[in-house]
Coordinates of C-alpha atoms and ligand atoms in Angstrom, one line a residue:
V34 CA 52.9 -41.7 43.0
A35 CA 52.0 -38.2 44.1
E36 CA 53.7 -35.3 42.5
P37 CA 56.6 -33.9 44.6
L38 CA 55.7 -30.8 46.7
G39 CA 57.7 -27.8 45.5
V40 CA 58.9 -25.5 48.3
T41 CA 60.3 -22.0 48.4
L42 CA 62.4 -21.2 51.4
L43 CA 62.6 -17.6 52.6
G44 CA 65.8 -17.1 54.5
C45 CA 68.8 -19.3 54.8
G46 CA 70.5 -18.3 58.1
T47 CA 70.7 -20.3 61.3
V48 CA 67.2 -21.8 60.9
G49 CA 66.7 -21.7 57.1
G50 CA 70.1 -23.2 56.5
A51 CA 69.3 -26.1 58.7
V52 CA 65.9 -26.6 56.9
A53 CA 67.7 -26.6 53.5
R54 CA 70.2 -29.2 54.7
L55 CA 67.4 -31.4 56.2
L56 CA 65.5 -31.2 52.9
G57 CA 68.8 -32.0 51.0
E58 CA 70.1 -34.9 53.0
P59 CA 69.0 -38.3 51.6
R60 CA 68.1 -39.8 55.0
S61 CA 65.9 -36.9 56.1
R62 CA 64.3 -36.6 52.7
A63 CA 63.4 -40.3 52.8
A64 CA 62.0 -39.9 56.3
V65 CA 59.8 -37.0 55.2
E66 CA 58.6 -38.9 52.2
R67 CA 57.7 -41.8 54.4
A68 CA 55.9 -39.6 56.9
C69 CA 53.7 -37.9 54.3
G70 CA 53.8 -40.2 51.2
R71 CA 55.2 -37.4 49.0
R72 CA 58.6 -36.1 48.1
V73 CA 59.3 -32.5 49.2
E74 CA 61.6 -30.6 46.9
L75 CA 63.3 -27.3 47.6
R76 CA 63.0 -25.2 44.4
H77 CA 64.0 -21.7 45.6
V78 CA 66.0 -20.2 48.5
V79 CA 65.6 -16.5 49.0
V80 CA 68.3 -14.5 50.8
R81 CA 69.6 -11.0 51.1
D82 CA 73.1 -11.8 49.7
P83 CA 72.9 -14.6 47.0
T84 CA 76.6 -14.4 46.3
R85 CA 77.6 -15.8 49.7
P86 CA 78.4 -19.6 49.6
R87 CA 76.0 -21.6 51.8
D88 CA 77.1 -25.0 53.1
G89 CA 75.0 -27.9 51.9
V90 CA 72.7 -25.6 49.8
D91 CA 72.5 -25.9 46.0
P92 CA 73.7 -22.5 44.7
D93 CA 71.4 -22.7 41.7
L94 CA 68.4 -22.4 44.0
V95 CA 69.6 -19.3 45.7
S96 CA 68.5 -15.8 44.7
D97 CA 67.3 -12.5 46.2
D98 CA 64.1 -12.5 44.1
A99 CA 61.3 -13.2 46.5
R100 CA 58.6 -12.1 44.0
A101 CA 59.5 -14.8 41.4
A102 CA 60.1 -17.4 44.1
L103 CA 56.7 -16.9 45.6
A104 CA 54.8 -16.7 42.3
D105 CA 56.3 -19.9 40.8
P106 CA 53.4 -22.2 39.9
G107 CA 55.7 -25.1 40.6
I108 CA 55.6 -24.5 44.3
A109 CA 52.8 -25.1 46.8
L110 CA 54.5 -24.3 50.1
V111 CA 56.5 -21.5 51.5
I112 CA 58.8 -22.0 54.5
E113 CA 59.6 -18.6 56.1
A114 CA 62.8 -18.4 58.2
M115 CA 63.7 -14.9 57.3
G116 CA 62.6 -13.1 60.5
G117 CA 61.5 -9.5 61.0
T118 CA 58.1 -8.1 60.1
D119 CA 59.0 -6.2 57.0
P120 CA 59.2 -7.3 54.2
T121 CA 58.3 -10.7 55.6
R122 CA 54.6 -9.8 56.3
G123 CA 54.2 -8.7 52.6
H124 CA 55.9 -11.9 51.4
L125 CA 53.4 -14.0 53.4
L126 CA 50.4 -12.1 52.1
D127 CA 51.7 -12.5 48.5
A128 CA 52.2 -16.3 49.2
F129 CA 48.6 -16.7 50.4
A130 CA 47.3 -14.7 47.5
A131 CA 49.2 -17.0 45.1
G132 CA 47.5 -20.0 46.8
K133 CA 50.5 -21.3 48.8
D134 CA 50.5 -22.8 52.3
V135 CA 53.0 -21.3 54.7
V136 CA 55.1 -22.6 57.5
T137 CA 56.8 -20.0 59.6
A138 CA 59.2 -19.7 62.6
N139 CA 58.6 -16.0 63.0
K140 CA 57.2 -15.3 66.5
Q141 CA 57.4 -11.5 66.3
L142 CA 55.5 -11.4 63.0
L143 CA 52.8 -13.7 64.3
A144 CA 52.5 -12.0 67.7
R145 CA 52.0 -8.6 65.9
H146 CA 50.1 -9.6 62.8
G147 CA 48.9 -13.1 63.5
A148 CA 45.2 -12.2 63.2
E149 CA 45.6 -10.5 59.8
L150 CA 47.8 -13.3 58.5
L151 CA 45.4 -16.1 59.6
E152 CA 42.5 -14.1 58.0
A153 CA 44.4 -13.7 54.8
A154 CA 45.2 -17.5 54.8
A155 CA 41.5 -18.2 55.4
A156 CA 40.4 -15.9 52.6
A157 CA 42.8 -17.6 50.2
G158 CA 41.8 -21.1 51.4
V159 CA 45.4 -22.0 52.4
R160 CA 47.0 -22.8 55.6
L161 CA 49.5 -21.2 58.0
R162 CA 51.5 -23.3 60.5
F163 CA 53.9 -21.9 63.1
E164 CA 55.0 -24.6 65.6
A165 CA 58.6 -23.4 65.5
A166 CA 57.6 -19.9 66.4
A167 CA 56.4 -20.8 69.9
C168 CA 59.0 -23.0 71.6
G169 CA 61.4 -24.3 68.9
A170 CA 61.4 -28.0 68.9
V171 CA 58.8 -28.4 71.8
P172 CA 55.6 -29.4 70.0
V173 CA 53.3 -27.3 72.1
V174 CA 51.3 -25.7 69.3
R175 CA 50.4 -29.1 67.9
A176 CA 49.5 -30.4 71.4
L177 CA 47.2 -27.4 71.9
R178 CA 45.6 -27.6 68.4
E179 CA 45.1 -31.3 68.3
S180 CA 45.6 -33.2 71.6
F181 CA 43.8 -30.5 73.6
A182 CA 41.2 -29.7 70.9
A183 CA 38.3 -30.6 73.1
A184 CA 39.9 -30.0 76.5
D185 CA 38.9 -26.4 77.3
V186 CA 42.4 -25.2 78.3
T187 CA 42.4 -22.7 81.2
L188 CA 46.1 -22.2 81.7
V189 CA 49.3 -22.3 79.7
E190 CA 52.4 -21.4 81.6
G191 CA 56.0 -21.9 80.7
I192 CA 59.7 -21.1 80.5
V193 CA 59.7 -20.0 76.9
N194 CA 63.0 -18.1 76.6
G195 CA 66.1 -20.3 76.7
T196 CA 68.5 -17.3 77.0
S197 CA 66.9 -16.0 80.1
N198 CA 66.6 -19.4 81.6
F199 CA 70.3 -20.1 81.0
I200 CA 71.2 -16.8 82.7
L201 CA 69.0 -17.3 85.7
S202 CA 70.1 -20.9 86.1
S203 CA 73.8 -20.0 86.0
M204 CA 73.2 -17.1 88.4
A205 CA 71.5 -19.5 90.8
A206 CA 74.2 -22.2 90.5
S207 CA 77.3 -19.9 90.9
G208 CA 76.1 -16.7 92.5
A209 CA 77.2 -14.9 89.4
T210 CA 75.9 -11.4 88.8
Y211 CA 73.4 -10.8 85.9
D212 CA 76.2 -9.2 83.8
E213 CA 78.6 -12.1 84.4
A214 CA 75.9 -14.7 83.5
L215 CA 74.9 -12.8 80.4
A216 CA 78.6 -12.6 79.3
E217 CA 78.9 -16.4 79.8
A218 CA 75.7 -17.0 77.8
T219 CA 77.0 -14.9 74.9
R220 CA 80.4 -16.7 75.0
L221 CA 78.7 -20.1 74.9
G222 CA 76.3 -19.1 72.1
Y223 CA 73.1 -19.1 74.3
A224 CA 72.6 -15.4 73.8
E225 CA 72.6 -13.4 70.5
A226 CA 74.9 -10.5 69.9
D227 CA 71.9 -8.3 70.7
P228 CA 70.1 -10.2 73.5
S229 CA 67.7 -7.4 74.3
E230 CA 64.4 -9.1 73.2
D231 CA 65.4 -12.2 75.1
V232 CA 66.3 -10.5 78.4
N233 CA 63.6 -7.8 78.4
G234 CA 60.8 -10.3 78.0
A235 CA 59.6 -9.3 74.5
D236 CA 60.5 -12.7 72.9
A237 CA 58.7 -14.6 75.7
A238 CA 55.7 -12.2 75.3
A239 CA 55.4 -12.9 71.6
K240 CA 55.4 -16.7 72.3
I241 CA 52.8 -16.3 75.1
A242 CA 50.6 -14.3 72.7
I243 CA 50.8 -17.1 70.1
L244 CA 50.2 -19.8 72.7
A245 CA 47.2 -17.9 74.2
T246 CA 45.7 -17.5 70.7
V247 CA 45.9 -21.2 70.1
A248 CA 44.9 -22.3 73.6
F249 CA 41.9 -20.1 74.0
H250 CA 40.8 -19.6 70.4
A251 CA 41.0 -15.9 71.0
R252 CA 42.9 -13.2 69.2
V253 CA 45.7 -12.4 71.6
A254 CA 48.4 -10.1 70.4
M255 CA 51.7 -8.9 71.7
D256 CA 50.1 -5.7 73.0
D257 CA 47.8 -7.8 75.2
V258 CA 50.8 -9.3 77.1
A259 CA 52.1 -7.4 80.1
Y260 CA 55.8 -8.2 80.1
E261 CA 58.9 -7.6 82.1
G262 CA 62.3 -9.3 81.7
I263 CA 65.1 -10.5 83.9
D264 CA 67.4 -7.5 83.4
R265 CA 66.6 -6.1 86.8
I266 CA 67.2 -9.3 88.7
H267 CA 70.1 -9.4 91.2
A268 CA 72.0 -12.4 92.4
D269 CA 70.7 -11.8 95.9
D270 CA 67.1 -12.1 94.7
L271 CA 67.9 -15.7 93.8
A272 CA 69.6 -16.3 97.2
Y273 CA 66.6 -14.9 99.1
A274 CA 64.2 -16.9 96.9
R275 CA 66.2 -20.0 98.0
E276 CA 65.8 -19.1 101.7
F277 CA 62.0 -19.0 101.1
G278 CA 62.2 -22.4 99.3
H279 CA 61.8 -21.0 95.8
V280 CA 63.6 -20.5 92.5
V281 CA 63.4 -17.6 90.2
K282 CA 62.4 -18.2 86.6
L283 CA 61.2 -16.0 83.7
L284 CA 57.7 -17.2 83.4
G285 CA 55.1 -16.6 80.7
R286 CA 51.5 -17.2 81.7
A287 CA 48.3 -17.2 79.8
E288 CA 45.3 -17.8 81.9
L289 CA 41.5 -17.6 81.8
I290 CA 40.1 -15.9 84.9
D291 CA 36.3 -15.6 85.0
G292 CA 36.2 -15.8 81.2
R293 CA 38.8 -13.1 80.7
V294 CA 42.4 -13.6 79.4
L295 CA 45.4 -12.7 81.5
A296 CA 48.6 -12.8 79.6
M297 CA 51.9 -11.9 81.3
V298 CA 55.6 -12.5 81.3
S299 CA 57.6 -11.8 84.5
P300 CA 60.4 -13.1 86.5
A301 CA 58.6 -15.1 89.3
L302 CA 59.3 -17.2 92.3
L303 CA 58.3 -20.8 91.9
A304 CA 58.2 -23.2 94.8
V305 CA 60.9 -25.9 94.4
G306 CA 58.3 -28.5 93.9
H307 CA 56.6 -26.7 91.0
P308 CA 56.8 -28.8 87.8
L309 CA 58.7 -26.0 86.0
A310 CA 61.2 -25.2 88.9
S311 CA 63.7 -27.8 87.9
V312 CA 63.9 -26.8 84.2
G313 CA 67.5 -25.7 83.9
G314 CA 70.0 -24.3 81.3
S315 CA 68.6 -23.1 78.0
R316 CA 65.7 -25.6 78.0
N317 CA 62.0 -24.6 77.5
A318 CA 59.1 -26.2 79.2
V319 CA 55.4 -25.5 79.0
L320 CA 52.6 -26.7 81.3
V321 CA 49.1 -26.9 79.9
A322 CA 46.1 -27.2 82.3
S323 CA 42.5 -28.0 81.6
P324 CA 39.8 -29.3 83.9
S325 CA 39.1 -32.3 81.6
A326 CA 42.7 -33.3 80.7
G327 CA 44.5 -32.3 83.9
E328 CA 48.0 -30.9 83.8
I329 CA 50.5 -31.9 81.1
S330 CA 54.0 -30.6 80.6
L331 CA 56.3 -30.6 77.6
S332 CA 59.9 -29.7 77.6
G333 CA 62.9 -29.6 75.3
P334 CA 65.2 -27.3 73.3
G335 CA 63.5 -24.0 72.6
A336 CA 65.9 -22.8 70.0
G337 CA 68.9 -23.8 67.8
G338 CA 69.0 -24.1 64.0
R339 CA 68.6 -27.9 63.7
E340 CA 66.0 -28.1 66.5
T341 CA 63.9 -25.3 65.0
A342 CA 64.2 -26.8 61.5
S343 CA 63.0 -30.1 62.8
A344 CA 59.8 -28.4 64.1
I345 CA 59.4 -26.7 60.7
I346 CA 59.6 -30.1 58.9
G347 CA 57.1 -31.4 61.4
D348 CA 54.7 -28.7 60.3
V349 CA 55.3 -29.6 56.7
V350 CA 54.5 -33.2 57.4
S351 CA 51.4 -32.2 59.3
L352 CA 50.2 -30.0 56.5
L353 CA 50.6 -32.7 53.9
N354 CA 48.7 -35.2 56.1
A355 CA 45.9 -32.8 57.1
R356 CA 42.7 -33.1 55.1
H357 CA 41.6 -29.6 55.7
E358 CA 42.8 -26.3 57.1
G359 CA 42.7 -25.9 60.9
P360 CA 40.0 -23.9 62.8
L361 CA 42.3 -20.9 63.1
E362 CA 42.8 -20.6 59.3
R363 CA 39.1 -21.1 58.8
G364 CA 38.6 -18.1 61.0
E365 CA 36.0 -20.1 62.9
G366 CA 35.2 -20.3 66.5
Y367 CA 37.3 -17.3 67.6
R368 CA 36.1 -16.3 71.0
S369 CA 36.0 -12.7 71.8
L370 CA 37.4 -12.6 75.3
E371 CA 37.9 -9.5 77.5
R372 CA 41.4 -8.9 78.9
F373 CA 42.1 -9.4 82.6
P374 CA 44.4 -6.5 83.6
V375 CA 47.6 -7.8 85.2
E376 CA 47.3 -5.2 88.0
D377 CA 44.1 -7.0 89.2
R378 CA 45.9 -10.3 89.4
V379 CA 45.8 -11.6 93.0
G380 CA 48.7 -13.5 94.4
S381 CA 51.6 -13.4 96.8
F382 CA 54.6 -11.2 96.0
Y383 CA 58.2 -11.2 96.9
V384 CA 59.4 -7.7 97.6
H385 CA 63.0 -6.4 98.0
V386 CA 63.6 -3.0 99.4
D387 CA 66.9 -1.4 100.3
V388 CA 66.3 1.1 103.1
A389 CA 68.2 3.6 105.3
D390 CA 69.5 1.6 108.3
R391 CA 67.9 3.5 111.1
P392 CA 65.3 2.7 113.8
G393 CA 61.7 2.7 112.7
V394 CA 62.2 1.8 109.0
L395 CA 60.6 -1.6 109.4
A396 CA 57.6 0.0 111.0
R397 CA 57.3 2.5 108.1
V398 CA 57.6 -0.1 105.4
A399 CA 55.0 -2.2 107.3
S400 CA 52.7 0.8 107.5
A401 CA 53.0 1.4 103.7
F402 CA 51.8 -2.1 103.1
G403 CA 49.1 -1.7 105.8
S404 CA 47.7 1.4 104.2
A405 CA 47.5 -0.5 100.8
D406 CA 45.7 -3.3 102.7
V407 CA 48.5 -5.8 102.0
S408 CA 49.5 -8.1 104.8
I409 CA 53.0 -9.5 105.1
R410 CA 53.6 -13.2 105.6
T411 CA 57.4 -13.3 106.1
V412 CA 60.1 -10.7 106.5
I413 CA 63.9 -11.0 106.4
Q414 CA 65.8 -7.9 107.6
R415 CA 69.6 -7.7 107.0
G416 CA 71.9 -4.8 108.0
G417 CA 74.0 -3.4 105.1
V418 CA 77.7 -2.9 104.9
G419 CA 78.9 -0.1 107.2
G420 CA 75.4 0.1 108.8
E421 CA 74.3 2.8 106.3
E422 CA 71.8 0.7 104.5
A423 CA 69.6 -2.2 105.4
R424 CA 67.7 -4.7 103.3
L425 CA 64.1 -5.8 103.8
V426 CA 63.0 -8.8 101.9
L427 CA 59.4 -9.9 102.4
V428 CA 56.7 -12.1 101.0
T429 CA 53.1 -10.9 101.1
H430 CA 49.9 -12.7 101.6
P431 CA 47.8 -12.8 98.5
A432 CA 46.9 -9.2 97.3
A433 CA 46.2 -7.6 93.9
Q434 CA 49.3 -6.4 92.1
R435 CA 48.0 -2.8 92.1
Q436 CA 47.9 -2.8 96.0
V437 CA 51.5 -4.0 96.2
R438 CA 52.4 -1.4 93.6
A439 CA 50.7 1.3 95.7
A440 CA 52.7 0.3 98.8
L441 CA 56.0 0.3 96.8
D442 CA 55.2 3.7 95.3
E443 CA 54.7 5.1 98.8
I444 CA 58.0 3.6 100.0
A445 CA 59.9 4.8 96.9
A446 CA 58.4 8.3 97.3
A447 CA 59.9 8.7 100.8
P448 CA 63.5 9.9 100.1
D449 CA 64.7 9.3 103.7
L450 CA 63.5 5.7 103.5
A451 CA 64.1 3.8 100.3
R452 CA 67.5 3.5 98.6
G453 CA 67.0 2.6 95.0
A454 CA 63.8 1.3 93.4
P455 CA 62.1 -1.5 95.3
R456 CA 61.6 -4.8 93.4
A457 CA 58.5 -7.0 93.5
L458 CA 58.1 -10.4 91.8
P459 CA 55.0 -12.6 91.8
V460 CA 55.2 -15.9 93.8
L461 CA 53.5 -18.5 91.7
T462 CA 52.2 -21.8 93.0
Ligands
LIG691 N1 67.7 -19.1 65.7 C1 66.9 -19.8 66.4 O1 67.2 -20.7 67.2 C2 65.4 -19.7 66.2 C3 64.5 -20.4 67.0 C4 63.1 -20.3 66.8 C5 62.6 -19.4 65.8 N2 63.5 -18.6 65.2 C6 63.0 -17.6 64.2 O2 63.4 -18.0 62.9 C7 63.6 -16.9 62.1 C8 65.0 -16.9 61.4 O3 66.0 -16.8 62.5 P1 67.5 -17.1 62.2 O4 68.2 -17.2 63.5 O5 67.7 -18.2 61.2 O6 68.0 -15.7 61.4 P2 69.3 -15.4 60.6 O7 70.3 -16.4 60.9 O8 69.6 -14.0 60.8 O9 68.8 -15.7 59.1 C9 67.9 -14.8 58.4 C10 68.0 -15.2 56.9 O10 67.0 -14.4 56.2 C11 67.6 -13.7 55.1 N3 67.0 -12.4 55.1 C12 66.8 -11.5 56.1 N4 66.2 -10.4 55.7 C13 66.0 -10.6 54.4 C14 65.4 -9.7 53.4 N5 64.9 -8.5 53.6 N6 65.4 -10.2 52.1 C15 65.9 -11.5 51.8 N7 66.4 -12.3 52.7 C16 66.5 -11.8 54.0 C17 69.1 -13.6 55.5 O11 69.8 -13.5 54.3 P3 71.4 -13.4 54.3 O12 71.9 -14.8 54.7 O13 71.8 -13.1 52.9 O14 71.8 -12.4 55.3 C18 69.3 -14.9 56.2 O15 69.6 -16.0 55.3 C19 63.3 -15.7 63.0 O16 62.0 -15.3 62.8 C20 63.5 -16.2 64.3 O17 62.8 -15.5 65.3 C21 64.9 -18.7 65.3

């Protein structure tokens, strides 16, 4: 019988607590042992406040001494569910140097320091796994690493932030404002006390950086992702989108265009028939496309303590069963790909402009688009309350984002024309 695998768990909050309970419950312990032919034993749990009682966790294992817990020769694996980049980054480097494999759920750490961490793991001959950092329980990293290993992936796109998807879905269903939907999401536990990284797109951008790295075998970091969140979306954008036969989703996209990487996160209009358009509530879904394997989509819960812990345990099983480290940890086969600037991306755009309600405004708006060489496919014009203000909502024919931006800048710069900043969202097919 193989020796049990000793584990140090860094962090015992929402995710770490669920991992500790899964490794403690007899049924899940037995399932893990069956899956990998070896017992997995929790030997240290590192937290900030070791005096706090923690449900289902043996208090004798709990301490605030990361150094000792990482150096213990009785452990071979570190599970990191502490979050943040400091001191976590140092803990992971220490773990690698001590010859320990690591499984992490930390997307911000990976999206900022992934290349450094993978190199350090490679140098130490150990492995780093991070399924839970991308889409919680949705096994998209494994699908990209293994199922698509030979498939030459060209596109990964998805709804990768459950909080934003919950907010947009409830705005669409009830006509609620952004603030009302955010308040409901907080009340129901779908939004954190500080939801800024979820709603401003940073969380989704970190996940897209990770997915692009795995999908394209290229070092793609957070700084390579052009991102925007849902915090400027109005209820009427969703209503207009519906008139055009579309829904609004916060979409992350990593794409190879002429051998260059485009990575972006933006609220976008999706045609109602798009495979991601019907993903509602707090669910995540990712679509992977490759010329050889076609289009495949995966969906499920993108967060939650138990769901994320289940993905972490999946990584532990995969590590124990793998015969060697993966290509990313071997530092092999990284492609050095140029970036494709998001401003050069060509597509249709939905544009929303509030204008002064007087004769000739439509012609002036049209002329701003004309001088940027953008042609307009559809326009809806609505008078405003009291006849002071009117609203122009339009969808362009395909144009580069920088051309649409030029037209909007010209409109915004005419003080007698625009009321408030115009909004533009990509329309994705
Ligand atoms: N929550 C989710 O649904 C979810 C989903 C996917 C990925 N993740 C990722 O999982 C990670 C953990 O998230 P979480 O929601 O579980 O966070 P959390 O509930 O805030 O738990 C963090 C844990 O780490 C400990 N900790 C934090 N800083 C520490 C430090 N400097 N030294 C020692 N211990 C420290 C805390 O100790 P105390 O308990 O003493 O405060 C706590 O036990 C994050 O990277 C997050 O992005 C979370």
